[in-house]
Coordinates of C-alpha atoms (C1' of nucleotides) in Angstrom, one line a residue:
Chain A
X30 CA -27.9 -1.3 91.7
X31 CA -30.1 1.6 92.9
X32 CA -30.8 2.7 96.4
X33 CA -34.5 2.9 97.1
X34 CA -36.1 6.0 98.4
X35 CA -36.0 4.4 101.9
X36 CA -32.3 5.0 102.2
X37 CA -32.4 8.3 100.4
X38 CA -35.3 9.8 102.3
X39 CA -33.8 8.4 105.5
X40 CA -30.5 10.2 104.9
X41 CA -32.3 13.5 104.1
X42 CA -34.5 13.2 107.2
X43 CA -31.5 12.6 109.4
X44 CA -29.6 15.4 107.8
X45 CA -32.5 17.7 108.4
X46 CA -32.5 16.7 112.1
X47 CA -28.8 17.4 112.2
X48 CA -29.4 20.9 110.9
X49 CA -32.1 21.5 113.5
X50 CA -30.3 19.9 116.4
X51 CA -30.4 22.3 119.3
X52 CA -33.8 23.6 118.5
X53 CA -35.5 20.9 120.6
X54 CA -37.5 18.1 119.1
X55 CA -38.3 18.4 115.4
X56 CA -41.8 17.3 114.5
X57 CA -42.1 14.9 111.6
X58 CA -44.3 17.2 109.7
X59 CA -41.6 19.9 109.5
X60 CA -39.1 17.4 108.2
X61 CA -41.6 16.0 105.7
X62 CA -42.4 19.5 104.4
X63 CA -38.9 20.8 104.2
X64 CA -37.6 17.6 102.5
X65 CA -40.8 17.2 100.4
X66 CA -41.4 13.7 101.5
X67 CA -44.8 12.0 102.2
X68 CA -45.4 12.4 105.9
X69 CA -47.0 9.0 106.3
X70 CA -44.3 7.3 104.4
X71 CA -41.6 9.0 106.4
X72 CA -43.4 8.0 109.5
X73 CA -42.8 4.3 108.6
X74 CA -39.2 5.0 107.9
X75 CA -38.4 6.9 111.0
X76 CA -40.1 4.2 113.1
X77 CA -37.2 1.9 112.1
X78 CA -34.6 4.6 112.8
X79 CA -36.1 4.9 116.3
X80 CA -36.2 1.1 116.9
X81 CA -32.5 0.9 116.0
X82 CA -31.7 3.8 118.3
X83 CA -30.6 6.4 115.8
X84 CA -33.3 8.9 116.9
X85 CA -35.2 9.6 120.0
X86 CA -38.8 10.7 120.1
X87 CA -40.7 13.1 122.3
X88 CA -44.5 12.7 122.4
X89 CA -47.1 15.4 122.8
X90 CA -47.2 19.0 122.0
X91 CA -43.8 20.5 121.1
X92 CA -42.7 16.9 120.6
X93 CA -40.8 15.5 117.7
X94 CA -37.6 13.7 116.9
X95 CA -34.0 14.2 118.0
X96 CA -30.8 12.6 116.9
X97 CA -29.8 10.1 119.6
X98 CA -26.1 11.0 119.2
X99 CA -23.9 13.8 118.0
X100 CA -24.0 14.2 114.2
X101 CA -20.3 13.4 114.1
X102 CA -21.2 10.0 115.6
X103 CA -23.8 9.0 113.0
X104 CA -22.6 7.8 109.6
X105 CA -24.5 7.5 106.4
X106 CA -23.8 3.8 106.5
X107 CA -25.6 3.5 109.9
X108 CA -28.7 5.1 108.4
X109 CA -28.8 3.1 105.2
X110 CA -28.2 -0.2 106.8
X111 CA -31.2 0.3 109.0
X112 CA -33.5 1.2 106.2
X113 CA -32.2 -1.0 103.4
X114 CA -30.6 -3.9 105.2
X115 CA -27.0 -4.9 104.7
X116 CA -25.2 -2.9 102.1
X117 CA -24.0 -5.7 99.8
X118 CA -24.3 -6.3 96.1
X119 CA -25.2 -10.0 96.6
X120 CA -26.3 -12.0 99.7
X121 CA -23.3 -14.3 99.9
X122 CA -21.2 -11.4 101.0
X123 CA -23.7 -9.7 103.3
X124 CA -23.4 -11.8 106.5
X125 CA -22.5 -15.1 108.0
X126 CA -25.9 -16.6 107.6
X127 CA -26.1 -15.8 103.9
X128 CA -22.5 -16.9 103.4
X129 CA -23.3 -20.3 104.7
X130 CA -26.0 -20.8 102.2
X131 CA -23.5 -20.7 99.4
X132 CA -21.9 -24.1 98.9
X133 CA -19.1 -22.7 96.8
X134 CA -18.0 -20.0 99.2
X135 CA -14.3 -20.9 99.4
X136 CA -13.7 -21.7 95.8
X137 CA -15.9 -19.1 94.1
X138 CA -13.8 -16.8 92.0
X139 CA -16.5 -14.4 91.2
X140 CA -17.4 -13.8 94.8
X141 CA -14.2 -11.9 95.3
X142 CA -15.6 -9.2 93.1
X143 CA -18.7 -8.8 95.2
X144 CA -16.6 -8.7 98.3
X145 CA -14.4 -5.9 97.0
X146 CA -17.4 -4.1 95.8
X147 CA -19.1 -4.4 99.2
X148 CA -16.1 -3.3 101.1
X149 CA -15.5 -0.2 99.0
X150 CA -19.1 0.9 99.3
X151 CA -19.2 0.5 103.1
X152 CA -15.9 2.3 103.4
X153 CA -17.3 5.3 101.6
X154 CA -20.6 5.3 103.6
X155 CA -19.0 4.8 106.9
X156 CA -16.5 7.6 106.6
X157 CA -19.2 10.3 106.0
X158 CA -21.0 11.5 109.1
X159 CA -24.0 13.8 109.5
X160 CA -21.6 16.4 110.8
X161 CA -19.7 16.3 107.5
X162 CA -23.0 17.1 105.7
X163 CA -23.8 19.8 108.1
X164 CA -20.5 21.5 107.5
X165 CA -20.9 21.3 103.8
X166 CA -24.3 22.8 104.0
X167 CA -23.0 25.7 106.0
X168 CA -20.2 26.3 103.5
X169 CA -22.6 26.1 100.6
X170 CA -24.9 28.6 102.2
X171 CA -22.0 31.0 102.8
X172 CA -20.9 30.6 99.2
X173 CA -24.3 31.7 98.0
X174 CA -26.3 28.5 97.5
X175 CA -29.9 29.5 97.1
X176 CA -32.3 26.8 96.5
X177 CA -31.4 23.4 97.9
X178 CA -34.1 22.0 100.1
X179 CA -31.1 20.2 101.5
X180 CA -30.1 23.0 103.9
X181 CA -32.8 25.0 105.5
X182 CA -30.6 26.0 108.4
Chain B
X20 CA -28.6 -2.1 96.8
X21 CA -28.5 -5.5 95.3
X22 CA -27.3 -6.6 91.9
X23 CA -29.9 -8.6 90.0
X24 CA -29.2 -11.9 88.5
X25 CA -28.7 -10.2 85.2
X26 CA -25.4 -8.7 86.2
X27 CA -24.3 -11.8 88.1
X28 CA -25.3 -14.3 85.5
X29 CA -23.7 -12.1 82.9
X30 CA -20.4 -12.0 84.7
X31 CA -20.5 -15.8 85.2
X32 CA -21.3 -16.4 81.5
X33 CA -18.5 -14.1 80.3
X34 CA -16.1 -15.7 82.8
X35 CA -17.1 -19.1 81.4
X36 CA -16.4 -17.9 77.9
X37 CA -13.0 -16.6 79.0
X38 CA -12.1 -20.0 80.4
X39 CA -13.1 -21.7 77.1
X40 CA -11.7 -19.2 74.8
X41 CA -9.6 -20.9 72.2
X42 CA -11.9 -23.9 71.9
X43 CA -13.9 -22.2 69.2
X44 CA -17.4 -20.9 69.7
X45 CA -19.1 -22.0 73.0
X46 CA -22.8 -22.9 72.6
X47 CA -25.1 -21.2 75.0
X48 CA -26.3 -24.6 76.3
X49 CA -22.9 -25.5 77.5
X50 CA -22.5 -22.2 79.4
X51 CA -26.0 -22.6 80.9
X52 CA -25.3 -26.1 82.0
X53 CA -22.0 -25.4 83.5
X54 CA -23.1 -22.3 85.3
X55 CA -26.5 -23.7 86.2
X56 CA -28.5 -20.9 84.6
X57 CA -31.8 -21.1 82.7
X58 CA -30.8 -21.4 79.0
X59 CA -33.6 -19.2 77.7
X60 CA -33.0 -16.6 80.3
X61 CA -29.3 -16.5 79.6
X62 CA -30.1 -16.2 75.9
X63 CA -31.8 -12.9 76.6
X64 CA -28.9 -11.6 78.6
X65 CA -26.3 -12.6 76.0
X66 CA -28.3 -10.9 73.3
X67 CA -27.6 -7.6 75.0
X68 CA -23.9 -8.5 75.4
X69 CA -23.8 -9.2 71.7
X70 CA -25.6 -6.0 70.8
X71 CA -23.1 -4.0 72.8
X72 CA -20.2 -5.8 71.2
X73 CA -18.9 -7.7 74.1
X74 CA -19.4 -11.1 72.4
X75 CA -19.6 -12.4 68.9
X76 CA -21.9 -15.1 67.8
X77 CA -21.7 -17.9 65.3
X78 CA -24.9 -19.5 64.0
X79 CA -25.7 -23.0 63.1
X80 CA -24.3 -26.3 64.1
X81 CA -21.0 -26.0 65.9
X82 CA -21.9 -22.4 66.5
X83 CA -21.9 -20.5 69.7
X84 CA -20.4 -17.4 71.3
X85 CA -16.9 -16.0 71.6
X86 CA -15.5 -13.1 73.5
X87 CA -15.1 -10.2 71.1
X88 CA -11.9 -9.1 72.8
X89 CA -9.1 -10.5 74.9
X90 CA -10.2 -11.3 78.5
X91 CA -7.7 -8.7 79.7
X92 CA -9.6 -6.0 77.8
X93 CA -13.0 -6.8 79.2
X94 CA -13.8 -5.5 82.7
X95 CA -16.5 -6.5 85.1
X96 CA -17.8 -3.0 84.8
X97 CA -18.3 -3.3 81.1
X98 CA -20.4 -6.4 81.6
X99 CA -22.6 -5.1 84.4
X100 CA -23.2 -1.7 82.8
X101 CA -24.6 -3.5 79.7
X102 CA -26.9 -5.7 81.7
X103 CA -28.0 -3.5 84.6
X104 CA -27.6 0.0 83.2
X105 CA -25.4 2.7 84.7
X106 CA -23.8 1.6 87.9
X107 CA -25.0 4.4 90.2
X108 CA -26.9 4.4 93.5
X109 CA -29.3 7.2 92.3
X110 CA -30.2 8.6 88.9
X111 CA -28.9 12.1 89.5
X112 CA -25.3 10.8 89.4
X113 CA -25.7 8.3 86.6
X114 CA -25.5 10.5 83.5
X115 CA -25.9 14.0 82.0
X116 CA -29.6 13.5 81.1
X117 CA -30.5 12.4 84.6
X118 CA -28.4 15.0 86.2
X119 CA -30.3 17.7 84.4
X120 CA -33.6 16.5 85.8
X121 CA -32.4 17.4 89.3
X122 CA -33.0 21.1 89.9
X123 CA -30.8 21.2 92.9
X124 CA -27.8 19.7 91.4
X125 CA -25.2 22.3 92.3
X126 CA -26.4 23.0 95.8
X127 CA -27.4 19.5 96.9
X128 CA -25.2 18.4 99.8
X129 CA -26.4 14.8 99.9
X130 CA -25.6 14.2 96.2
X131 CA -22.0 14.3 97.1
X132 CA -22.4 11.1 98.9
X133 CA -24.0 9.3 96.0
X134 CA -21.3 10.6 93.7
X135 CA -18.5 9.2 95.9
X136 CA -20.3 6.0 96.2
X137 CA -20.7 5.7 92.5
X138 CA -17.1 6.5 91.8
X139 CA -15.8 4.0 94.3
X140 CA -18.0 1.2 92.9
X141 CA -17.0 1.9 89.3
X142 CA -13.4 2.1 90.2
X143 CA -13.5 -1.4 91.7
X144 CA -15.4 -2.9 88.8
X145 CA -13.4 -1.3 86.1
X146 CA -10.1 -2.6 87.5
X147 CA -11.1 -6.2 87.5
X148 CA -10.9 -8.0 84.1
X149 CA -11.9 -11.4 82.9
X150 CA -8.2 -12.3 82.7
X151 CA -7.9 -11.6 86.4
X152 CA -10.7 -14.0 87.1
X153 CA -9.2 -16.6 84.8
X154 CA -5.9 -16.4 86.6
X155 CA -7.5 -16.7 89.9
X156 CA -9.4 -19.7 88.7
X157 CA -6.3 -21.4 87.5
X158 CA -4.6 -20.7 90.8
X159 CA -7.5 -22.0 92.8
X160 CA -7.5 -25.2 90.8
X161 CA -3.8 -25.7 91.5
X162 CA -4.4 -25.1 95.1
X163 CA -6.9 -27.9 95.2
X164 CA -10.2 -26.2 94.8
X165 CA -12.7 -29.0 94.0
X166 CA -16.2 -27.9 93.5
X167 CA -16.7 -24.4 92.1
X168 CA -18.9 -24.4 89.0
X169 CA -16.9 -21.2 88.5
X170 CA -14.0 -22.8 86.8
X171 CA -14.5 -25.8 84.7
X172 CA -11.3 -25.3 82.8
Chain C
dC2 C1' -32.6 -33.1 54.7
dA3 C1' -31.7 -33.4 59.8
dA4 C1' -29.6 -31.7 63.6
dA5 C1' -27.6 -27.9 66.0
dT6 C1' -27.7 -23.5 67.1
dT7 C1' -28.7 -18.5 67.3
dC8 C1' -32.3 -15.1 67.0
dC9 C1' -36.8 -13.0 68.2
dT10 C1' -41.3 -12.0 70.4
dA11 C1' -44.7 -12.6 73.8
dG12 C1' -46.5 -13.9 78.0
dT13 C1' -46.6 -14.9 83.2
dG14 C1' -46.4 -15.2 88.1
dC15 C1' -44.2 -13.0 91.9
dT16 C1' -42.3 -9.4 94.8
dA17 C1' -40.9 -4.9 96.3
dT18 C1' -41.6 -0.2 96.0
dG19 C1' -43.8 3.9 97.3
dG20 C1' -47.1 5.2 98.6
dT21 C1' -52.5 6.4 100.4
dA22 C1' -56.5 5.9 103.6
dT23 C1' -58.4 5.5 108.0
dG24 C1' -58.6 5.4 112.5
dA25 C1' -57.5 4.6 117.4
dT26 C1' -54.3 5.3 121.4
dT27 C1' -51.1 7.6 124.2
dA28 C1' -48.4 11.4 126.0
dT29 C1' -47.5 16.3 126.7
dT30 C1' -48.1 21.3 126.8
dC31 C1' -50.6 25.4 127.5
Chain D
dG30 C1' -59.7 20.4 128.6
dA31 C1' -58.0 21.4 123.9
dA32 C1' -54.5 21.1 120.8
dT33 C1' -50.4 18.9 119.3
dA34 C1' -47.8 14.9 118.2
dA35 C1' -45.9 10.5 118.3
dT36 C1' -47.4 5.5 118.1
dC37 C1' -49.7 1.6 116.4
dA38 C1' -52.6 -1.0 113.3
dT39 C1' -54.6 -2.4 109.3
dA40 C1' -55.6 -2.4 104.8
dC41 C1' -55.3 -1.2 100.2
dC42 C1' -53.3 -0.2 95.6
dA43 C1' -50.9 0.8 91.2
dT44 C1' -46.7 0.2 88.9
dA45 C1' -42.4 -1.8 87.6
dG46 C1' -38.9 -5.0 87.5
dC47 C1' -37.4 -9.7 88.0
dA48 C1' -36.7 -14.2 86.6
dC49 C1' -38.2 -16.8 84.1
dT50 C1' -41.2 -19.9 80.3
dA51 C1' -43.0 -20.9 75.6
dG52 C1' -42.7 -21.3 71.0
dG53 C1' -41.0 -20.7 66.7
dA54 C1' -38.1 -18.6 62.8
dA55 C1' -33.6 -18.3 60.6
dT56 C1' -29.0 -20.0 59.8
dT57 C1' -25.2 -23.3 59.3
dT58 C1' -23.0 -27.9 59.2
dG59 C1' -22.5 -32.5 57.9

DNA sequence: CAAATTCCTAGTGCTATGGTATGATTATTC
DNA sequence: GAATAATCATACCATAGCACTAGGAATTTG
């Protein structure tokens, strides 16, 4: 029951973009350096975020990446679902197709657990936006946070 | 973010024991057959459940396994934590030791997400007991559930 | 003693993860 | 035109965990 680095790096990268939103496109290299993530690996991840429309890209000199929407309109759930697939503890609660593969769907007592689990996780992740993180970072900074690669504002 | 079969098989096996509690020790073979799980594999899982005191074993002919406590006193969280380790999306929120490995612990904005996620999952899993499942199975049976390997009562 | 059953150790094939390496192509700015 | 950057492609690799399988030793009952 662990998230892989895909989801975690993705969230950090998007958070980084949220903090630098307004400065124009942010090159991948800057994100990778600030967040201490392998640039090549991050490239693979952000390609998915672009395909799913969470970020826009600008080519060429002074190019880079931009959030496609306001930080308040992007949830952590949006990001993680793109990078890790459906957020569900077992396949039989993740989507219609997978549900149908389970013969016992209506009778299965145990499935109820996974359903509750899934709903509770998604609820948490869908109520946190990048704007929430940005605000927290600003507060932390004001309250004297020092290190934190998480908020180079 | 998937559970492995360890956690899922474990829950099903314990649920099976809950349903057959009172019949004396349940041999592993019976559980494995009813739940359609590899006997040898299940053996390895139940060994951990025994070491952690969730089940008792009786050797020899007519031996088998028994829940060590009342079904109402065993939560799904108890079972999954034994078989999958701490239920946490990232290590830095799983326990003290892991927390200490993270330099940024106090300042890290993103960590708050994983903390909330962890708490919400654990809350769900710790409020469901084997007795709850047993009751649901009995209800389902009365309401005409037919198939469901989940409740051979 | 034979059968049933738990207990224990080892090995195995597969897949996903988390990268690295290399290079070519396209678009943009100065 | 040079530099900067995204985009695309392909391939490789080491490690770890998963989901078993195999085989046998120890224990208990009848």
